[in-house]
């Protein structure tokens, strides 16, 4: 498969990033993806710096290939997580960021020879990020699991590609080689996939959560948190329905109070990953869940996606 100079500069065999999913993407999963030739990414999420430090150490022990770390900018531990990254800077190729603007960390990360690649959900934010000097952006559509923006991947990616000069990686609703091929057609230099790797054999999520992804149909996700301004895509389960019901009831009031929902939502992703409890756990997953039918190793996933895309693009590149 032909790689762009940027993807080659990262030392990758395939232009495929594994989403840095909070509580899910640990050092073991990231190393497995990197060993397969993609870019494994450890999810910092809301975890303390020490936890992220240890996951980075695990990845270093399992792979000699480049890997990355995702910094979730809403985390209360974000400063510690950046420190944990800088302490092991020689082994980290990429920092991706989510849920905010990484500009205050940019200089120190880039001086450490780390490429900084924020997730954006709009053209406006992509332009701001380019101006601040980031190395590339991930344009993520609302088909994704977890915290999402408003536009679809099909509309967002080409508009971002037209608006900026730095490389664009597409994310959201991409789960197989057809998606990778389509992303190239939209002008992206590669893709990021999260949901497909949720069910990787190396993914540590509870078997109950994993089975829910494997059984999901196309219409089995919903978006919670929209009224309070932090939309998040999850699989339908009792927890998601309860959350949405309370949220709708509050939104209908003259003076909505969404604070009571925080108690329900706090820690809900971690509970899903660790216990799989459908009554208290938020099964974050993308709309592509309906297409994912079997558990495979990270290597099988990476190779299948890239081989299919390569076959489809045979006459094009
Ligand atoms: O970050 C994600 N997806 C996530 S993060 C997450 S864990 C979480 N925990 C507690 C609260 C919220 C989330 C689960 N899923 N995707 C990347 C992403 N980033 N999607 C949208 C954005 C985004 C939103 C606003 C990026 C930048 C942004 O900028 C606002 C600003 O500061 O200008």
Tab-separated table of C-alpha atoms and ligand atoms in Angstrom:
chain	number	residue	atom	x	y	z
A	1	UNK	CA	0.000	0.000	0.000
A	2	UNK	CA	1.294	3.446	-1.007
A	3	UNK	CA	1.910	5.685	2.016
A	4	UNK	CA	2.070	9.484	2.007
A	5	UNK	CA	5.406	11.041	3.049
A	6	UNK	CA	3.815	12.008	6.391
A	7	UNK	CA	2.703	8.443	7.138
A	8	UNK	CA	6.158	7.185	6.093
A	9	UNK	CA	7.777	9.738	8.407
A	10	UNK	CA	5.914	8.122	11.323
A	11	UNK	CA	7.592	4.804	10.477
A	12	UNK	CA	4.328	2.997	9.705
A	13	UNK	CA	3.733	0.087	7.332
A	14	UNK	CA	0.020	0.895	7.056
A	15	UNK	CA	-1.823	4.263	7.301
A	16	UNK	CA	-4.047	2.980	10.076
A	17	UNK	CA	-4.299	4.455	13.586
A	18	UNK	CA	-6.041	2.632	16.427
A	19	UNK	CA	-8.191	5.102	18.358
A	20	UNK	CA	-6.831	5.927	21.814
A	21	UNK	CA	-9.977	4.805	23.611
A	22	UNK	CA	-10.166	5.758	27.297
A	23	UNK	CA	-9.932	2.762	29.703
A	24	UNK	CA	-9.794	0.408	26.680
A	25	UNK	CA	-6.628	1.116	24.730
A	26	UNK	CA	-3.836	-0.044	27.042
A	27	UNK	CA	-0.178	-0.729	26.321
A	28	UNK	CA	-0.935	-4.296	25.257
A	29	UNK	CA	-3.532	-3.368	22.614
A	30	UNK	CA	-1.432	-0.460	21.320
A	31	UNK	CA	1.671	-2.659	21.016
A	32	UNK	CA	-0.302	-5.338	19.141
A	33	UNK	CA	-1.525	-2.777	16.575
A	34	UNK	CA	1.955	-1.277	16.207
A	35	UNK	CA	3.516	-4.729	15.783
A	36	UNK	CA	1.017	-5.303	12.949
A	37	UNK	CA	2.306	-2.179	11.159
A	38	UNK	CA	-0.380	0.330	12.193
A	39	UNK	CA	-0.128	3.000	14.878
A	40	UNK	CA	-1.219	1.713	18.274
A	41	UNK	CA	-2.360	4.478	20.610
A	42	UNK	CA	-2.666	4.246	24.401
A	43	UNK	CA	-5.790	6.010	25.700
A	44	UNK	CA	-4.990	8.413	28.531
A	45	UNK	CA	-8.664	9.110	29.211
A	46	UNK	CA	-9.294	10.238	32.778
A	47	UNK	CA	-6.523	8.055	34.197
A	48	UNK	CA	-3.836	9.484	36.527
A	49	UNK	CA	-0.357	10.152	35.102
A	50	UNK	CA	1.132	7.134	36.872
A	51	UNK	CA	-1.335	4.741	35.211
A	52	UNK	CA	-0.528	6.152	31.770
A	53	UNK	CA	3.214	6.025	32.583
A	54	UNK	CA	2.910	2.300	33.313
A	55	UNK	CA	0.919	1.589	30.131
A	56	UNK	CA	3.642	3.347	28.119
A	57	UNK	CA	6.232	1.120	29.848
A	58	UNK	CA	4.179	-1.964	28.926
A	59	UNK	CA	4.003	-0.893	25.279
A	60	UNK	CA	7.773	-0.268	25.212
A	61	UNK	CA	8.327	-3.808	26.543
A	62	UNK	CA	6.095	-5.334	23.839
A	63	UNK	CA	7.061	-3.466	20.663
A	64	UNK	CA	9.992	-1.777	18.944
A	65	UNK	CA	7.668	-0.091	16.476
A	66	UNK	CA	6.270	3.459	16.810
A	67	UNK	CA	3.211	4.005	18.960
A	68	UNK	CA	1.265	6.969	20.350
A	69	UNK	CA	-0.661	8.212	23.373
A	70	UNK	CA	-4.036	9.976	23.362
A	71	UNK	CA	-4.410	12.890	25.768
A	72	UNK	CA	-8.036	13.548	26.694
A	73	UNK	CA	-7.942	17.278	27.373
A	74	UNK	CA	-10.953	17.306	29.738
A	75	UNK	CA	-9.136	14.981	32.131
A	76	UNK	CA	-8.312	16.423	35.564
A	77	UNK	CA	-4.939	14.648	35.229
A	78	UNK	CA	-3.965	16.096	31.859
A	79	UNK	CA	-0.787	17.831	33.117
A	80	UNK	CA	0.464	14.620	34.770
A	81	UNK	CA	-0.303	12.621	31.638
A	82	UNK	CA	1.747	15.019	29.503
A	83	UNK	CA	4.602	14.711	32.056
A	84	UNK	CA	4.391	10.887	31.853
A	85	UNK	CA	4.701	11.184	28.075
A	86	UNK	CA	7.644	13.591	28.219
A	87	UNK	CA	9.461	11.329	30.689
A	88	UNK	CA	9.394	8.565	28.050
A	89	UNK	CA	9.601	10.847	25.034
A	90	UNK	CA	12.199	8.838	23.113
A	91	UNK	CA	9.733	5.975	22.731
A	92	UNK	CA	6.636	7.928	21.723
A	93	UNK	CA	6.087	8.932	18.101
A	94	UNK	CA	2.695	10.620	18.283
A	95	UNK	CA	0.356	12.338	20.712
A	96	UNK	CA	-3.247	12.563	19.609
A	97	UNK	CA	-5.638	14.746	21.598
A	98	UNK	CA	-9.387	14.724	22.102
A	99	UNK	CA	-12.090	16.964	23.528
A	100	UNK	CA	-10.206	20.257	23.347
A	101	UNK	CA	-7.321	22.372	22.074
A	102	UNK	CA	-3.809	21.064	22.838
A	103	UNK	CA	-1.953	24.322	22.068
A	104	UNK	CA	-0.610	24.806	25.601
A	105	UNK	CA	1.272	21.500	25.389
A	106	UNK	CA	2.311	21.774	21.749
A	107	UNK	CA	5.761	23.334	22.045
A	108	UNK	CA	7.075	20.953	24.693
A	109	UNK	CA	5.778	17.877	22.885
A	110	UNK	CA	7.172	18.925	19.515
A	111	UNK	CA	10.534	19.860	21.066
A	112	UNK	CA	10.584	16.271	22.338
A	113	UNK	CA	10.282	15.157	18.709
A	114	UNK	CA	6.688	13.968	19.161
A	115	UNK	CA	4.140	14.643	16.412
A	116	UNK	CA	0.961	16.253	17.758
A	117	UNK	CA	-2.292	15.312	16.039
A	118	UNK	CA	-5.533	16.693	17.532
A	119	UNK	CA	-8.999	15.391	16.774
A	120	UNK	CA	-11.231	18.044	15.190
A	121	UNK	CA	-14.939	17.994	14.413
A	122	UNK	CA	-15.176	21.161	12.328
A	123	UNK	CA	-13.342	23.175	9.663
A	124	UNK	CA	-13.016	26.131	12.057
A	125	UNK	CA	-11.177	24.086	14.658
A	126	UNK	CA	-8.997	22.452	11.976
A	127	UNK	CA	-7.865	25.914	10.822
A	128	UNK	CA	-7.138	27.056	14.387
A	129	UNK	CA	-5.112	23.891	14.975
A	130	UNK	CA	-3.142	24.331	11.746
A	131	UNK	CA	-2.330	27.930	12.695
A	132	UNK	CA	-1.121	26.816	16.119
A	133	UNK	CA	1.417	24.532	14.402
A	134	UNK	CA	0.151	20.953	14.895
A	135	UNK	CA	1.563	18.275	12.581
A	136	UNK	CA	-1.726	16.860	11.224
A	137	UNK	CA	-5.374	16.568	12.280
A	138	UNK	CA	-7.791	13.702	12.712
A	139	UNK	CA	-11.159	14.764	11.241
A	140	UNK	CA	-13.684	12.717	13.202
A	141	UNK	CA	-17.316	12.439	12.184
A	142	UNK	CA	-20.267	11.870	14.508
A	143	UNK	CA	-20.494	8.201	13.508
A	144	UNK	CA	-17.768	7.603	16.119
A	145	UNK	CA	-18.230	6.158	19.543
A	146	UNK	CA	-17.727	8.274	22.646
A	147	UNK	CA	-17.533	12.061	22.641
A	148	UNK	CA	-18.566	13.358	19.203
A	149	UNK	CA	-19.027	16.504	17.118
A	150	UNK	CA	-21.945	17.401	14.840
A	151	UNK	CA	-20.853	16.599	11.271
A	152	UNK	CA	-20.614	13.273	9.496
A	153	UNK	CA	-17.304	11.899	8.255
A	154	UNK	CA	-18.488	12.114	4.629
A	155	UNK	CA	-19.105	15.876	4.918
A	156	UNK	CA	-16.342	16.794	7.388
A	157	UNK	CA	-13.286	15.135	5.839
A	158	UNK	CA	-13.328	16.746	2.360
A	159	UNK	CA	-14.138	20.173	3.815
A	160	UNK	CA	-11.210	19.924	6.236
A	161	UNK	CA	-8.939	18.639	3.444
A	162	UNK	CA	-9.856	21.692	1.338
A	163	UNK	CA	-9.368	24.136	4.212
A	164	UNK	CA	-5.874	23.220	5.466
A	165	UNK	CA	-2.499	22.164	4.063
A	166	UNK	CA	-1.350	19.744	6.785
A	167	UNK	CA	-2.239	16.018	6.546
A	168	UNK	CA	-5.756	14.866	7.445
A	169	UNK	CA	-6.613	11.477	8.923
A	170	UNK	CA	-10.269	10.411	8.714
A	171	UNK	CA	-12.186	8.870	11.610
A	172	UNK	CA	-15.773	7.984	12.431
A	173	UNK	CA	-17.731	5.171	10.808
A	174	UNK	CA	-14.673	3.473	9.353
A	175	UNK	CA	-14.466	-0.209	10.153
A	176	UNK	CA	-13.115	-2.030	7.128
A	177	UNK	CA	-11.110	-1.723	3.915
A	178	UNK	CA	-13.979	-0.059	2.075
A	179	UNK	CA	-13.899	2.721	4.636
A	180	UNK	CA	-10.142	3.148	4.292
A	181	UNK	CA	-10.420	3.281	0.491
A	182	UNK	CA	-13.261	5.802	0.744
A	183	UNK	CA	-11.234	7.964	3.140
A	184	UNK	CA	-8.430	8.155	0.562
A	185	UNK	CA	-10.974	9.269	-2.035
A	186	UNK	CA	-12.052	12.076	0.324
A	187	UNK	CA	-8.439	13.291	0.497
A	188	UNK	CA	-7.366	11.749	3.809
A	189	UNK	CA	-3.897	10.215	4.125
A	190	UNK	CA	-5.072	7.504	6.472
A	191	UNK	CA	-7.724	6.533	8.970
A	192	UNK	CA	-8.263	6.034	12.666
A	193	UNK	CA	-10.496	3.161	13.794
A	194	UNK	CA	-11.700	2.643	17.348
A	195	UNK	CA	-14.776	0.425	17.456
A	196	UNK	CA	-13.264	-2.377	15.353
A	197	UNK	CA	-10.409	-2.638	17.872
A	198	UNK	CA	-12.844	-2.747	20.815
A	199	UNK	CA	-13.399	-6.392	19.890
A	200	UNK	CA	-9.776	-7.234	19.120
A	201	UNK	CA	-8.566	-10.333	20.927
A	202	UNK	CA	-6.011	-8.143	22.730
A	203	UNK	CA	-8.724	-5.708	23.903
A	204	UNK	CA	-9.334	-6.135	27.622
A	205	UNK	CA	-12.960	-4.950	27.759
A	206	UNK	CA	-15.468	-7.065	29.655
A	207	UNK	CA	-16.817	-9.978	27.538
A	208	UNK	CA	-20.326	-8.584	28.131
A	209	UNK	CA	-19.391	-5.243	26.494
A	210	UNK	CA	-17.564	-7.092	23.690
A	211	UNK	CA	-20.583	-9.299	22.982
A	212	UNK	CA	-22.838	-6.230	22.907
A	213	UNK	CA	-20.690	-4.739	20.120
A	214	UNK	CA	-20.647	-8.026	18.202
A	215	UNK	CA	-24.436	-8.393	18.479
A	216	UNK	CA	-25.293	-4.743	17.726
A	217	UNK	CA	-27.267	-3.836	14.614
A	218	UNK	CA	-26.911	-0.656	12.560
A	219	UNK	CA	-29.490	1.261	14.616
A	220	UNK	CA	-28.307	0.132	18.037
A	221	UNK	CA	-26.394	3.251	19.110
A	222	UNK	CA	-27.809	6.449	20.590
A	223	UNK	CA	-26.375	9.794	21.649
A	224	UNK	CA	-26.514	10.837	25.290
A	225	UNK	CA	-25.391	14.182	26.721
A	226	UNK	CA	-26.554	16.254	23.760
A	227	UNK	CA	-28.736	18.590	25.860
A	228	UNK	CA	-25.956	19.292	28.335
A	229	UNK	CA	-23.506	19.983	25.506
A	230	UNK	CA	-21.284	16.903	25.670
A	231	UNK	CA	-22.771	14.392	23.216
A	232	UNK	CA	-21.504	10.845	23.489
A	233	UNK	CA	-22.387	7.853	21.312
A	234	UNK	CA	-23.054	4.604	23.152
A	235	UNK	CA	-24.767	1.291	22.485
A	236	UNK	CA	-28.386	1.097	23.620
A	237	UNK	CA	-28.586	-0.592	27.020
A	238	UNK	CA	-30.537	0.037	30.246
A	239	UNK	CA	-27.928	2.582	31.433
A	240	UNK	CA	-28.124	4.586	28.180
A	241	UNK	CA	-31.945	4.565	28.195
A	242	UNK	CA	-32.097	5.654	31.841
A	243	UNK	CA	-29.606	8.475	31.187
A	244	UNK	CA	-31.504	9.708	28.129
A	245	UNK	CA	-34.849	9.582	29.930
A	246	UNK	CA	-33.590	11.746	32.816
A	247	UNK	CA	-31.837	14.094	30.407
A	248	UNK	CA	-34.990	14.613	28.323
A	249	UNK	CA	-37.069	15.231	31.451
A	250	UNK	CA	-34.576	17.871	32.667
A	251	UNK	CA	-34.349	19.526	29.236
A	252	UNK	CA	-38.134	19.985	29.219
A	253	UNK	CA	-37.967	22.032	32.466
A	254	UNK	CA	-37.699	25.832	32.585
A	255	UNK	CA	-34.525	25.544	34.649
A	256	UNK	CA	-32.858	22.276	33.659
A	257	UNK	CA	-30.376	20.835	36.124
A	258	UNK	CA	-28.049	18.356	34.480
A	259	UNK	CA	-25.836	18.009	37.573
A	260	UNK	CA	-27.787	15.018	38.875
A	261	UNK	CA	-26.827	13.213	35.674
A	262	UNK	CA	-23.125	13.583	36.453
A	263	UNK	CA	-23.469	11.044	39.241
A	264	UNK	CA	-24.965	8.526	36.819
A	265	UNK	CA	-22.416	9.257	34.091
A	266	UNK	CA	-19.224	9.514	36.151
A	267	UNK	CA	-17.143	6.393	35.783
A	268	UNK	CA	-19.698	4.760	33.496
A	269	UNK	CA	-17.205	3.938	30.730
A	270	UNK	CA	-14.770	2.454	33.230
A	271	UNK	CA	-17.575	0.312	34.690
A	272	UNK	CA	-18.503	-0.911	31.199
A	273	UNK	CA	-14.901	-1.896	30.498
A	274	UNK	CA	-14.235	-3.491	33.884
A	275	UNK	CA	-17.549	-5.166	34.809
A	276	UNK	CA	-19.714	-4.929	31.683
A	277	UNK	CA	-22.742	-4.129	33.891
A	278	UNK	CA	-25.473	-2.987	31.439
A	279	UNK	CA	-27.342	-1.121	34.207
A	280	UNK	CA	-24.460	1.184	35.135
A	281	UNK	CA	-21.976	0.930	32.272
A	282	UNK	CA	-21.782	3.111	29.145
A	283	UNK	CA	-20.833	0.905	26.195
A	284	UNK	CA	-19.193	3.584	24.045
A	285	UNK	CA	-19.123	2.385	20.430
A	286	UNK	CA	-19.583	3.791	16.942
A	287	UNK	CA	-22.289	3.328	14.331
A	288	UNK	CA	-20.038	0.836	12.598
A	289	UNK	CA	-20.781	-1.692	15.388
A	290	UNK	CA	-23.448	-3.323	13.219
A	291	UNK	CA	-20.742	-4.383	10.759
A	292	UNK	CA	-18.454	-6.053	13.265
A	293	UNK	CA	-19.272	-9.720	13.598
A	294	UNK	CA	-16.199	-11.445	14.982
A	295	UNK	CA	-13.329	-11.120	17.383
A	296	UNK	CA	-9.949	-11.096	15.614
A	297	UNK	CA	-6.380	-10.366	16.595
A	298	UNK	CA	-5.156	-6.814	16.038
A	299	UNK	CA	-2.848	-8.179	13.323
A	300	UNK	CA	-5.748	-9.847	11.497
A	301	UNK	CA	-7.765	-6.628	11.659
A	302	UNK	CA	-4.935	-4.395	10.403
A	303	UNK	CA	-3.974	-6.760	7.581
A	304	UNK	CA	-7.560	-7.447	6.469
A	305	UNK	CA	-8.513	-3.762	6.371
A	306	UNK	CA	-5.374	-2.739	4.482
A	307	UNK	CA	-5.457	-5.690	2.048
A	308	UNK	CA	-9.097	-4.983	1.160
A	309	UNK	CA	-8.383	-1.279	0.643
A	310	UNK	CA	-5.349	-2.090	-1.454
A	311	UNK	CA	-7.366	-4.472	-3.656
A	312	UNK	CA	-10.141	-1.913	-4.078
A	313	UNK	CA	-7.645	0.808	-4.958
A	314	UNK	CA	-5.666	-1.453	-7.295
A	315	UNK	CA	-6.385	0.582	-10.353
A	316	UNK	CA	-6.195	3.925	-8.574
A	317	UNK	CA	-2.870	4.073	-6.760
B	1	LIG	O1	-12.401	12.525	22.579
B	1	LIG	C1	-13.051	11.845	21.815
B	1	LIG	N1	-13.837	10.826	22.237
B	1	LIG	C2	-13.979	10.446	23.527
B	1	LIG	S1	-13.185	11.078	24.868
B	1	LIG	C3	-13.982	10.046	25.878
B	1	LIG	S2	-13.732	10.009	27.592
B	1	LIG	C4	-14.554	11.304	28.234
B	1	LIG	N2	-14.586	11.327	29.548
B	1	LIG	C5	-15.190	12.325	30.188
B	1	LIG	C6	-15.792	13.363	29.490
B	1	LIG	C7	-15.773	13.360	28.149
B	1	LIG	C8	-15.135	12.308	27.497
B	1	LIG	C9	-14.792	9.236	25.168
B	1	LIG	N3	-14.786	9.480	23.875
B	1	LIG	N4	-13.005	12.043	20.494
B	1	LIG	C10	-12.276	13.115	19.956
B	1	LIG	C11	-13.101	14.331	19.880
B	1	LIG	N5	-12.660	15.506	20.170
B	1	LIG	N6	-14.368	14.399	19.493
B	1	LIG	C12	-14.727	15.711	19.544
B	1	LIG	C13	-13.621	16.406	19.983
B	1	LIG	C14	-13.417	17.783	20.210
B	1	LIG	C15	-14.400	18.587	20.775
B	1	LIG	C16	-14.143	19.921	21.038
B	1	LIG	C17	-12.178	18.343	19.922
B	1	LIG	C18	-11.940	19.662	20.190
B	1	LIG	C19	-12.916	20.434	20.730
B	1	LIG	O2	-12.575	21.721	20.933
B	1	LIG	C20	-13.239	22.571	21.804
B	1	LIG	C21	-12.284	23.707	22.043
B	1	LIG	O3	-11.701	23.717	23.117
B	1	LIG	O4	-12.118	24.513	21.128
